[in-house]
Coordinates of C-alpha atoms and ligand atoms in Angstrom, one line a residue:
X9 CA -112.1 -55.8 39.5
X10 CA -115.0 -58.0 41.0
X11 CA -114.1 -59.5 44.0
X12 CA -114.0 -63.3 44.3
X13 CA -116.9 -64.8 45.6
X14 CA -115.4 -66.6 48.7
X15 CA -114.3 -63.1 49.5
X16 CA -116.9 -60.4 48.7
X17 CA -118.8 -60.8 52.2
X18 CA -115.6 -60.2 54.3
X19 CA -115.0 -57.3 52.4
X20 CA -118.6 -55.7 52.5
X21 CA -118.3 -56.2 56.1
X22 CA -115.1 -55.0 56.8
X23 CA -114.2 -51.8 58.6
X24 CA -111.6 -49.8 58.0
X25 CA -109.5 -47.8 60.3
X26 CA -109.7 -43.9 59.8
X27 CA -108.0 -43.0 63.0
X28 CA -105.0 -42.4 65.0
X29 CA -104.3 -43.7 68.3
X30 CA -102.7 -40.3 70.6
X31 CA -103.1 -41.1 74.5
X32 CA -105.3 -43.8 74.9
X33 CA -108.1 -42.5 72.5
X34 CA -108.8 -42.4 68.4
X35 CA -107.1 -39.0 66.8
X36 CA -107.6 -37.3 63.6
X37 CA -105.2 -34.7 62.4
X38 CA -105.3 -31.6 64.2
X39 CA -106.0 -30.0 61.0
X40 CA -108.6 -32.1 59.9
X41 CA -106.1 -33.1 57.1
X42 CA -106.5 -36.8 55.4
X43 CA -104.5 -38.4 52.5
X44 CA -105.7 -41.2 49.9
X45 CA -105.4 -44.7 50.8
X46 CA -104.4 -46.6 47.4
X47 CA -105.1 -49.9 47.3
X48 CA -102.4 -51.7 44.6
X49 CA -105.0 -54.3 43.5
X50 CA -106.5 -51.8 41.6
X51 CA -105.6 -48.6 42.1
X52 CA -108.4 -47.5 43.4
X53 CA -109.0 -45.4 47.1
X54 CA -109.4 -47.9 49.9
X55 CA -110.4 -45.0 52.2
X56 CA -109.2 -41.5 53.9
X57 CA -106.2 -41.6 56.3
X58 CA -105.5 -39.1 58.7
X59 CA -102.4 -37.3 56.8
X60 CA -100.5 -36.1 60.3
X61 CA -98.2 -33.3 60.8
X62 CA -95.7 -32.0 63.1
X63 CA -98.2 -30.6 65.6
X64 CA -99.8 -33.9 65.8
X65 CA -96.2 -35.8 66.6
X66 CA -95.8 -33.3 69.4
X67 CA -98.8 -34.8 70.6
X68 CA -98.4 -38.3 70.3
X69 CA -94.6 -37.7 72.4
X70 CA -96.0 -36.1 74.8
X71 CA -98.3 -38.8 75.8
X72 CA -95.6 -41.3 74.9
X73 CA -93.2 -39.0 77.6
X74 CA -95.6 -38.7 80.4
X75 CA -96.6 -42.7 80.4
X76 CA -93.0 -42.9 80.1
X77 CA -92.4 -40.2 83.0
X78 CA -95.1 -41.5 85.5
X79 CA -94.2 -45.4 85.4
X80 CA -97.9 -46.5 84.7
X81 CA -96.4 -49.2 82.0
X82 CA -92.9 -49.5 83.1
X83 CA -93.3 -50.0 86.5
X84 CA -95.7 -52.8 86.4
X85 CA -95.0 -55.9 87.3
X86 CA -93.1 -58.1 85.0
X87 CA -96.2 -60.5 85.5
X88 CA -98.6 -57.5 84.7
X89 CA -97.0 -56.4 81.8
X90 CA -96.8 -60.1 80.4
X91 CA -100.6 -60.7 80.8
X92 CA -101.3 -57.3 78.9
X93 CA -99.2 -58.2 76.1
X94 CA -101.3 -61.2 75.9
X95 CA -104.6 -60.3 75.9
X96 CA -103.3 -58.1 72.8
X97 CA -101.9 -61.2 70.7
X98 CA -105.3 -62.4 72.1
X99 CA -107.1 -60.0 70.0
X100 CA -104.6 -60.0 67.1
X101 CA -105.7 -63.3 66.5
X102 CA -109.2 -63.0 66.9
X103 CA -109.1 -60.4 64.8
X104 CA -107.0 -62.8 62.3
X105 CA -109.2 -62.5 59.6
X106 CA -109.8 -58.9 59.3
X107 CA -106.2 -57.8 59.5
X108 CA -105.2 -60.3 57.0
X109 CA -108.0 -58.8 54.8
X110 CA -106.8 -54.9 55.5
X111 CA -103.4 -56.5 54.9
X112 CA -103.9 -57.7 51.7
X113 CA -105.9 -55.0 50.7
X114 CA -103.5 -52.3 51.5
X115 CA -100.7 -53.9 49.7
X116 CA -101.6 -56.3 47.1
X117 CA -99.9 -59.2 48.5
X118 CA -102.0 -62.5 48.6
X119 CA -104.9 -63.3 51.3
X120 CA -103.4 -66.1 51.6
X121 CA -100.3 -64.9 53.0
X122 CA -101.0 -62.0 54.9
X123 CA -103.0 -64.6 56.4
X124 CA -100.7 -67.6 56.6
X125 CA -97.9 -65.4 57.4
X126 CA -97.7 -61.9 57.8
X127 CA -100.4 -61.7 60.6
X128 CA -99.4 -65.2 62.5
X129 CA -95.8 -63.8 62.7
X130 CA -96.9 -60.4 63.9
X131 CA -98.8 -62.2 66.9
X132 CA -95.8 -64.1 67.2
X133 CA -93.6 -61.1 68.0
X134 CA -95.7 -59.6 70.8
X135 CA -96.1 -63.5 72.3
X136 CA -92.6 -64.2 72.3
X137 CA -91.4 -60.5 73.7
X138 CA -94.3 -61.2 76.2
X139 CA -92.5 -64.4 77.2
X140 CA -89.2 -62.9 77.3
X141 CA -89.8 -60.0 79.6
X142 CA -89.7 -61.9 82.4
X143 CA -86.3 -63.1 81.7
X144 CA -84.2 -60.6 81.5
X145 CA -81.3 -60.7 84.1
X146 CA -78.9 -57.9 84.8
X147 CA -74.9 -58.8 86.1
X148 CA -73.3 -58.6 89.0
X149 CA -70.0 -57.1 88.8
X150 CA -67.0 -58.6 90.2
X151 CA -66.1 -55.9 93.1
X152 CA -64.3 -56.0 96.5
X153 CA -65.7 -56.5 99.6
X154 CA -66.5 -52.8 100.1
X155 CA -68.2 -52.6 97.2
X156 CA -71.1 -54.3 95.5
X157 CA -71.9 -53.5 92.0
X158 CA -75.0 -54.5 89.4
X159 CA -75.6 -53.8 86.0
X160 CA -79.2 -53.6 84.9
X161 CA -81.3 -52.6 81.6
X162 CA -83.9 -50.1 81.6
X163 CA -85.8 -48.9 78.9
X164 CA -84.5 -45.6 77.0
X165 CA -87.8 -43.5 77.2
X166 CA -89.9 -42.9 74.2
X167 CA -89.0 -44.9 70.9
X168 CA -90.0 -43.8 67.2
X169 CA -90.8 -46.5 65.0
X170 CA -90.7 -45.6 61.6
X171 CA -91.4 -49.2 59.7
X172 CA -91.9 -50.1 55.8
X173 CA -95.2 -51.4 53.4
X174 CA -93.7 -54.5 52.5
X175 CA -94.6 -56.6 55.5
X176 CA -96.4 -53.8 56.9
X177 CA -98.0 -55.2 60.8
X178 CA -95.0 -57.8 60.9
X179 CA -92.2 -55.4 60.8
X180 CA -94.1 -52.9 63.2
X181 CA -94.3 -55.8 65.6
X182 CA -90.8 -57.1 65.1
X183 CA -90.4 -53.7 66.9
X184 CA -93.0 -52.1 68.8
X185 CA -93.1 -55.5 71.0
X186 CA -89.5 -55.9 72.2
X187 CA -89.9 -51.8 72.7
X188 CA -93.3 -52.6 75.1
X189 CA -91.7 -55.5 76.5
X190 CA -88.8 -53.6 78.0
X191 CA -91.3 -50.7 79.3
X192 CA -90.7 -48.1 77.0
X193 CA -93.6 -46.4 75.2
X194 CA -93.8 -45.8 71.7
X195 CA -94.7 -43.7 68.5
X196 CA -95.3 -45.8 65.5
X197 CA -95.2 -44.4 62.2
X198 CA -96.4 -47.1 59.5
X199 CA -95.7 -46.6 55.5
X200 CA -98.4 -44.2 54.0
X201 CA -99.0 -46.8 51.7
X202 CA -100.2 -49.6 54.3
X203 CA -101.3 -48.0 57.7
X204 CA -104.0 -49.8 58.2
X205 CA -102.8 -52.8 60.4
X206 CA -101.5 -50.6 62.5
X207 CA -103.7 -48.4 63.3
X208 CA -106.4 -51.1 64.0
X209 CA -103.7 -52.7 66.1
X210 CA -103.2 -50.0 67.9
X211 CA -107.1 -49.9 68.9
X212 CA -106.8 -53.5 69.8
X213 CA -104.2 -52.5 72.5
X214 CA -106.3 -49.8 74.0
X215 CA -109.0 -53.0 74.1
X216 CA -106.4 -55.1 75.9
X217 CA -106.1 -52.6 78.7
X218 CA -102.3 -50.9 77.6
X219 CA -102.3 -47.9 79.5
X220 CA -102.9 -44.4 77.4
X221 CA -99.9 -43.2 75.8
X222 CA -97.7 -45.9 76.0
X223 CA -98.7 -47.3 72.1
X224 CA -99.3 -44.5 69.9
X225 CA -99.5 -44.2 66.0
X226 CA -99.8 -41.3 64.1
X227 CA -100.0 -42.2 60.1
X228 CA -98.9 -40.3 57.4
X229 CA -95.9 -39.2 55.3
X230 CA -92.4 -39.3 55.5
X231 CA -92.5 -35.7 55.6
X232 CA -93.3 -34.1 57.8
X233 CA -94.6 -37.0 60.1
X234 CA -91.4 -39.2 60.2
X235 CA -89.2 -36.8 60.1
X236 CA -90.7 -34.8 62.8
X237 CA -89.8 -37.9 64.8
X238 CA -86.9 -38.7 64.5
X239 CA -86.1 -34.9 64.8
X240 CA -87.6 -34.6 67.9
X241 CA -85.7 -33.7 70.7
X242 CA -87.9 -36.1 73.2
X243 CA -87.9 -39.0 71.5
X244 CA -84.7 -41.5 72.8
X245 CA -84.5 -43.9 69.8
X246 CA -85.9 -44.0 66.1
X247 CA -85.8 -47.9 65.1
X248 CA -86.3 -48.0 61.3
X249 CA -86.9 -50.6 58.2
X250 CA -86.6 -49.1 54.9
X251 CA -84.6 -47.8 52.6
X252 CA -80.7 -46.5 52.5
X253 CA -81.8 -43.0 51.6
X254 CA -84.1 -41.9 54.5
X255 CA -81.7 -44.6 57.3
X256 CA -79.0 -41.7 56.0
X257 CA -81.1 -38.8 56.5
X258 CA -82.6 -40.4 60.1
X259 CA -79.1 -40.1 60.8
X260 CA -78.6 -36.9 60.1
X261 CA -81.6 -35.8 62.2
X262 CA -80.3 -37.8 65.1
X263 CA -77.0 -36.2 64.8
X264 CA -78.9 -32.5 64.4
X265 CA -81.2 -33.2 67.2
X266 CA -80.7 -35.0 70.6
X267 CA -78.2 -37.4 69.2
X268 CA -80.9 -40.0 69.6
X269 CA -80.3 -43.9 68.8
X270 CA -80.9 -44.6 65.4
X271 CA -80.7 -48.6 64.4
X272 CA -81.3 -49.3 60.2
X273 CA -82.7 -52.4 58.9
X274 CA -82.2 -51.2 55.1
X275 CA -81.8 -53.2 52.3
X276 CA -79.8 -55.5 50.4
X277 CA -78.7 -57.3 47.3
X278 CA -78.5 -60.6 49.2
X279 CA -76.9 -63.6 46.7
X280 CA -77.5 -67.2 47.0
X281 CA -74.9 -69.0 45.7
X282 CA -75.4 -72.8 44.5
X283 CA -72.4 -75.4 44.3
X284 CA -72.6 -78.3 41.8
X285 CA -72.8 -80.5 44.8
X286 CA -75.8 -79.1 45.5
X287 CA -77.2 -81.6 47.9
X288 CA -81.2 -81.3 46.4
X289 CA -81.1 -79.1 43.4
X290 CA -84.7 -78.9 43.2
X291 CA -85.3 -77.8 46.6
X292 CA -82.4 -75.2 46.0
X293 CA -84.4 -74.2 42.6
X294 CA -87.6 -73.7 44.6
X295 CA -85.6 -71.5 47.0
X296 CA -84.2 -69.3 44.0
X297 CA -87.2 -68.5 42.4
X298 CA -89.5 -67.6 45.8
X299 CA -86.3 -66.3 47.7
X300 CA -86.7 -63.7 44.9
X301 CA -90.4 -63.6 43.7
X302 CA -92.1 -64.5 47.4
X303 CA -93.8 -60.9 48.4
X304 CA -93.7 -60.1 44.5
X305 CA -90.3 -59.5 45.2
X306 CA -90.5 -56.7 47.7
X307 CA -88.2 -58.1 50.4
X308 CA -85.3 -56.8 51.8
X309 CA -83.6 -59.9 52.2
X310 CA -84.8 -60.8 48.5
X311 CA -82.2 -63.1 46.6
X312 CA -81.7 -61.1 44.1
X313 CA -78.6 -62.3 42.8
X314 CA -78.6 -65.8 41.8
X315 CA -74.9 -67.3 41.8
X316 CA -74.1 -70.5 39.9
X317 CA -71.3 -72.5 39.2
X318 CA -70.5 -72.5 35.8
X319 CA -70.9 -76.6 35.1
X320 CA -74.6 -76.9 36.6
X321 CA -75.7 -73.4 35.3
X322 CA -77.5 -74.4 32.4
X323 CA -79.6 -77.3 33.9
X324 CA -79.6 -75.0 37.0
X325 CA -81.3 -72.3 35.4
X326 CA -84.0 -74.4 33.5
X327 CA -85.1 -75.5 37.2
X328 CA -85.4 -72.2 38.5
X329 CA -87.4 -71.1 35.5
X330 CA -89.9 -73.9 35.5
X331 CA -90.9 -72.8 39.3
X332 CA -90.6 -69.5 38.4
X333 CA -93.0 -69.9 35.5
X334 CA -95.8 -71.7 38.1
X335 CA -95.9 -68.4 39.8
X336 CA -99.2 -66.8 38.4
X337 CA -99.9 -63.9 39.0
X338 CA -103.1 -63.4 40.4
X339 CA -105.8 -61.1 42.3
X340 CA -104.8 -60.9 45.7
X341 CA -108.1 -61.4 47.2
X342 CA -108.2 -64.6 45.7
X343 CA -107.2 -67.5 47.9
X344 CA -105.5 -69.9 45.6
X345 CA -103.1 -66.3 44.5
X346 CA -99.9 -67.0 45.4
X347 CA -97.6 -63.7 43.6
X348 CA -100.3 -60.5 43.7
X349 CA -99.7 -57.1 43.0
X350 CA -96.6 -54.4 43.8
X351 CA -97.4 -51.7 46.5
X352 CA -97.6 -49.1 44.5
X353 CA -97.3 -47.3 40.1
X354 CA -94.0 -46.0 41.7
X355 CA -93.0 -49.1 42.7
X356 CA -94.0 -50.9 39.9
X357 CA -92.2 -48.3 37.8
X358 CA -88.8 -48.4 39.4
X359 CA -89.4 -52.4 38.8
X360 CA -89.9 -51.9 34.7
X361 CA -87.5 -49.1 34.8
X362 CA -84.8 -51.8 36.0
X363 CA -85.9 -54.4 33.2
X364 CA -85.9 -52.0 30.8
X365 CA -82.4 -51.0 32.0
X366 CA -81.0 -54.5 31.7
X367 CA -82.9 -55.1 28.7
X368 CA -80.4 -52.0 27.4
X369 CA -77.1 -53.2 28.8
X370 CA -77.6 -56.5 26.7
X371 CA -78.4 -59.2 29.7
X372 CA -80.6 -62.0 27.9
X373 CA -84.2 -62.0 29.2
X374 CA -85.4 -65.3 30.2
X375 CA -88.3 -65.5 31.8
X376 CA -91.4 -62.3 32.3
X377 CA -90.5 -58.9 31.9
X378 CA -94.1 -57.4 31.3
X379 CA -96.5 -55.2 33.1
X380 CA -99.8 -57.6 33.5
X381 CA -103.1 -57.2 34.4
X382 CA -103.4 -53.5 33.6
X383 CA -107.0 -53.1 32.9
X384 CA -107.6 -53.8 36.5
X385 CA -106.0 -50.1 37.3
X386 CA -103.5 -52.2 40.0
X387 CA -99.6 -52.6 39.6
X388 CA -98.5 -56.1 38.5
X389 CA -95.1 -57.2 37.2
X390 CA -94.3 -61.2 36.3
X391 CA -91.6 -63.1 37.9
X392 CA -88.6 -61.4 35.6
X393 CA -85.8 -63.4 35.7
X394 CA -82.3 -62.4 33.6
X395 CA -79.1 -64.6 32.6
X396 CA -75.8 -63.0 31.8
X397 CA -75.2 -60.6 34.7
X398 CA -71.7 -59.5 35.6
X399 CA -70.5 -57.5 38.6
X400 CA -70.9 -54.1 36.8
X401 CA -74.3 -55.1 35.6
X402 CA -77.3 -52.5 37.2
X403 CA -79.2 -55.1 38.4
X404 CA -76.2 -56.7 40.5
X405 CA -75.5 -53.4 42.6
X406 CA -78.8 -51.9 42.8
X407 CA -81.7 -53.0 44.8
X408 CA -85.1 -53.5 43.4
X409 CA -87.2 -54.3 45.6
X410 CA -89.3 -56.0 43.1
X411 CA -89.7 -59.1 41.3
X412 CA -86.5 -59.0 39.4
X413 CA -83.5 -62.1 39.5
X414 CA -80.1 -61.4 38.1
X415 CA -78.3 -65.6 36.9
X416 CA -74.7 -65.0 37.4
X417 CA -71.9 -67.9 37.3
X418 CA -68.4 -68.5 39.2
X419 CA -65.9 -71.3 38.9
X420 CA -65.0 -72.0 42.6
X421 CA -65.9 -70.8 46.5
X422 CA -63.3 -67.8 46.1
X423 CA -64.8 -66.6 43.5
X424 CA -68.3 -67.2 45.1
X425 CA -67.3 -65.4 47.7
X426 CA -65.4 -62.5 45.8
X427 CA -68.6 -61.6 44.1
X428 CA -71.1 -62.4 46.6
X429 CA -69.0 -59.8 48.8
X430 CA -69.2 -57.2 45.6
X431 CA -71.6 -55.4 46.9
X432 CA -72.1 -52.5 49.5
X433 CA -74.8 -54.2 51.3
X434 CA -74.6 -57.2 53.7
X435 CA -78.2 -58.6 54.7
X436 CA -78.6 -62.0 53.8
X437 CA -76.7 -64.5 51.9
X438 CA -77.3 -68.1 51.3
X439 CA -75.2 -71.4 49.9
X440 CA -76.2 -74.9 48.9
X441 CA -73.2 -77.4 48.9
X442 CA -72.7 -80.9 50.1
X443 CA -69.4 -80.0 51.1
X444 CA -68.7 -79.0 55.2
X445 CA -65.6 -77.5 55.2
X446 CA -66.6 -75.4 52.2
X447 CA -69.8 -74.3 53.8
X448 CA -68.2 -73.7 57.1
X449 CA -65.1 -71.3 55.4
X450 CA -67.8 -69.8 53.8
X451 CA -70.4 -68.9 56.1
X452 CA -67.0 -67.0 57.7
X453 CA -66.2 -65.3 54.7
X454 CA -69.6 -64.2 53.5
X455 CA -69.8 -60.6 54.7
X456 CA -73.7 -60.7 55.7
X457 CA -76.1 -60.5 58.7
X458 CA -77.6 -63.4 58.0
X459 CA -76.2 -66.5 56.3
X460 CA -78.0 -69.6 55.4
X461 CA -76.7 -72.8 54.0
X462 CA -79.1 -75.1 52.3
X463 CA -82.2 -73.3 52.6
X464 CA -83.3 -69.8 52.2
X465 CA -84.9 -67.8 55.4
X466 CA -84.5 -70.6 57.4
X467 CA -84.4 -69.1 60.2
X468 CA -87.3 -67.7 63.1
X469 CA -87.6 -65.1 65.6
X470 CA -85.2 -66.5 68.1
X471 CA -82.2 -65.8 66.0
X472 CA -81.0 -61.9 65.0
X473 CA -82.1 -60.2 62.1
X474 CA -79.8 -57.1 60.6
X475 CA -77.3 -56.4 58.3
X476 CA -73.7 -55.6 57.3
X477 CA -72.3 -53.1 55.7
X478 CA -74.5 -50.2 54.1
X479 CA -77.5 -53.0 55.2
X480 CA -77.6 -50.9 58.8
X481 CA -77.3 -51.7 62.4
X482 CA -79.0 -52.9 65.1
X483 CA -80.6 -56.1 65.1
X484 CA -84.5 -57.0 64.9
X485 CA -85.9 -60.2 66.7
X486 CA -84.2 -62.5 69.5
X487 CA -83.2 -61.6 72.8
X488 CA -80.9 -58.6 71.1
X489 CA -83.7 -56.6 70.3
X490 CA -85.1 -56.8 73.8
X491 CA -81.8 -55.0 74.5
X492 CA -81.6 -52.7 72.3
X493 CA -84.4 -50.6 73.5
X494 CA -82.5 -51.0 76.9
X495 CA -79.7 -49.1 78.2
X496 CA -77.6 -50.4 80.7
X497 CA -77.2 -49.1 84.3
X498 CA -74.6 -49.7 86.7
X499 CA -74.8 -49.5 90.2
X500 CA -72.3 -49.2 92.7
X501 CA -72.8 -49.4 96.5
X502 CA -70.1 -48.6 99.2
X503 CA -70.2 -50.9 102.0
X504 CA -69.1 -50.8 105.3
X505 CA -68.6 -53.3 107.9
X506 CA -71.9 -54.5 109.3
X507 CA -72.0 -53.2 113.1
Ligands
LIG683 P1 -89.7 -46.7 50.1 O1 -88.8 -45.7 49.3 O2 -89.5 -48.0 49.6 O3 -91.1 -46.2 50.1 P2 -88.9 -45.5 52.5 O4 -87.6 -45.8 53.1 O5 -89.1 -44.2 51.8 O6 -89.2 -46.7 51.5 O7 -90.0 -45.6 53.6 C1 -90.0 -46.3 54.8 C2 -90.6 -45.5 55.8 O8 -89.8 -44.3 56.0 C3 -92.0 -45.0 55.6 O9 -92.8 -45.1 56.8 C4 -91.8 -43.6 55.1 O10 -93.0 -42.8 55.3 C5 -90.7 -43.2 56.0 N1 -90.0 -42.0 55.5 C6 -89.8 -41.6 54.2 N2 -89.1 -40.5 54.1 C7 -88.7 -40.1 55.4 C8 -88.0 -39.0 56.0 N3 -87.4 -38.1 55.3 N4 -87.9 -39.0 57.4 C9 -88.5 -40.0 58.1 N5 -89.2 -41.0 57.6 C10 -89.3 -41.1 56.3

């Protein structure tokens, strides 16, 4: 596929990443091993990745462990460690452009948002975690007067952070900079399918003087690299984003190792439900369609499941499908694309697999549906939307993770909230209503992470982000994440009279 014309410099003169970073310095693979770097745009190899295995994770621990061991991170001044941080947002953003461009590249989501939004909210993380580190106070505890006692945090040790493709440098950030920020040191594994962010990221904090082996990353796949890990008997906490199926299995190596912390941001089947008092329908269509089809649907905290009440639905539905139907998709590297391409054929496949399946259990098809764009060898899928889905319907209990909506209708709130709680995972959830006692009695009933009423994703780093139910634990952004790298100490000294 050409690229557009506007674009074609950038990418000539682009550099990709081929490296690790172990201890301070660029790492291959100890065997020399690389792995195929797809780009979904169109299919074809970006470049050669290092493809990492469990003698190269020993590695990167070790020099996570002795940073960790001889304090030269953690025991820097609060002021220190704050300017370092910095100077690495510093470079992130000088470096906007060409991260946006490896971003958009790597995944097939469009320039214009890995630009807009993906990168900006990366640099926003290690900013705001920079900000915060300087703020954290421990307790005093109420003792006697021959005793004095104080709880404070300290940073667990070495964290392994296992993240996802979808918003591949933003979720590594939403952890690896509370994790720095509290003075641990850490071993990032990004997706195999987008490590490129990372890995230039990870040279960028070598540039903005983070001492060796405190930010590591070490690319490959799954297995052996991530599970190495989060098996590892040195490694104090694996904090993950990704799917049910491997947050089970990190479990299970947690529970077969060193009983390490595990926290899961996994997925979700997240509803937004919209009342006939709907205080702006059009804003709330507008949220329907890109709360589902933003990030061609690859978003765990996608609304997937569009709940209306039965006397708007109709009118309802023809809103939602005239925004939906503006979303083009387009070449990512173009800048007026909005909706670009799905990560990967797999991806893509589970996506069609899911149409087809509704398709079979009789739901009425009303908008997309279609592979597009195929001659360009990369994986597109329309904006699919389907009316007629029940509780038992696949599309209702499964997660996508692609650009698929699923109309369903309910007569009042208990109902709402009856089948927006049909489901075992509890990430987001969203309702539009005029009404304030609904809303309020609802936003306590919802069984989600995150609830938001008359907007969707309305919310920023300073509030938690994690889920419910089968969605995980543990909470990404705010000052709760700061924390959760942390454990708490308490101190207790005997005192005696003074003399
Ligand atoms: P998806 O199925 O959508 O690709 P995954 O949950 O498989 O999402 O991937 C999220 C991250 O988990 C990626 O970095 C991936 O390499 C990693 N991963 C996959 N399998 C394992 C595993 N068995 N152990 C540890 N990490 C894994």
């Amino acid at each position: 596929m050409e690229i557009p014309g506007q674009i074609a410099r950038r990418v000539a003169n682009l550099v990709l990443p081929d490296t690790c970073v172990m201890d301070g310095a660029l790492a291959r693979a100890a065997d020399g091993a690389t792995f195929d770097n797809i780009s979904p745009r169109d299919g074809r190899v970006l470049n050669k990745v290092p493809a990492c295995g469990v003698a190269d994770v020993d590695r990167a621990v070790a020099a996570a462990r002795a940073a960790f061991e001889d304090g030269r991170w953690r025991r820097q001044s609060p002021k220190d460690k704050k300017k370092t941080l910095f100077r690495l947002a510093e470079l992130m953003e000088r470096d906007l452009d060409d991260l946006a461009l490896m971003e958009s590249l790597d995944t097939g989501k469009p320039i214009s948002d890995a630009t807009n939004v993906d990168i900006p909210l990366a640099i926003q993380s290690v900013r705001w975690y920079a900000e915060a580190l300087d703020k954290i106070y421990g307790e005093v505890g109420p003792s006697n007067d021959s005793k004095f006692s104080y709880a404070v945090h300290e940073p667990l040790g070495v964290i392994g952070a296992i993240t996802p493709w979808n918003f591949p440098l933003h979720m590594a950030m939403w952890k690896v900079a509370p994790a720095l920020a509290m003075g641990n040191s850490v071993v990032l594994k990004p997706a195999e399918q987008s490590p490129l962010t990372s890995m230039r990221v990870a040279q960028l904090a070598i540039e903005a003087g983070l001492p060796a082996g405190v930010f590591n990353v070490v690319t490959g796949f799954g297995r052996p690299v991530g599970e190495a890990l989060a098996r590892h008997m040195d490694v104090d906490m694996i904090t993950f984003t990704g799917s049910g199926a491997v947050g089970r299995q990190l479990m299970i190596y947690a529970g077969e190792s060193n009983l390490k912390r595990v926290s899961l941001e996994l997925g979700g089947k997240s509803p937004q439900i919209v009342f006939a008092d709907c205080p702006d329908l059009d804003a709330a269509a507008e949220a329907a369609a890109w709360g589902v089809f933003f990030n061609q649907g690859e978003v765990c905290t996608a609304a997937s499941r569009l709940l209306v009440q039965d006397s708007i639905k109709d009118d309802f539905l023809r809103r939602v499908t005239e925004v939906a139907r503006t979303i083009k998709v387009g070449d990512p590297l173009d800048p007026s694309t909005r909706y670009g391409a799905m990560i990967s054929e797999r991806q893509m496949n589970t996506a069609l697999r899911h149409i087809d399946q509704s398709k079979s259990e009789g739901l009425n098809l009303v908008l997309g549906g279609e592979r597009v764009m195929a001659e360009t060898g990369g994986f597109y899928v329309e904006p699919t939307i389907f009316d007629g889905v029940h509780s038992r319907s696949t599309i209702a209990r499964e997660e996508i993770f692609g650009p698929v909506l699923g109309v369903m209708t309910f007569k009042d709130a208990a109902e709402a909230v009856q089948i927006a709680n049909d489901t075992v995972y509890g990430l987001a959830s969203g309702l539009w209503t005029a009404d304030l006692d609904r809303a309020m009695s609802m936003t306590r009933r919802l069984r989600a992470g995150l609830v938001w009423v008359n907007g969707w994703d309305s919310c920023d780093i300073t509030m938690p982000f994690g889920g419910f139910k089968q969605s995980g634990f543990g909470r990404d952004r705010s000052l709760h994440a700061l924390h959760k790298y942390a454990d708490l100490k308490s101190v207790t000294f005997t005192l005696r009279e003074a003399r």
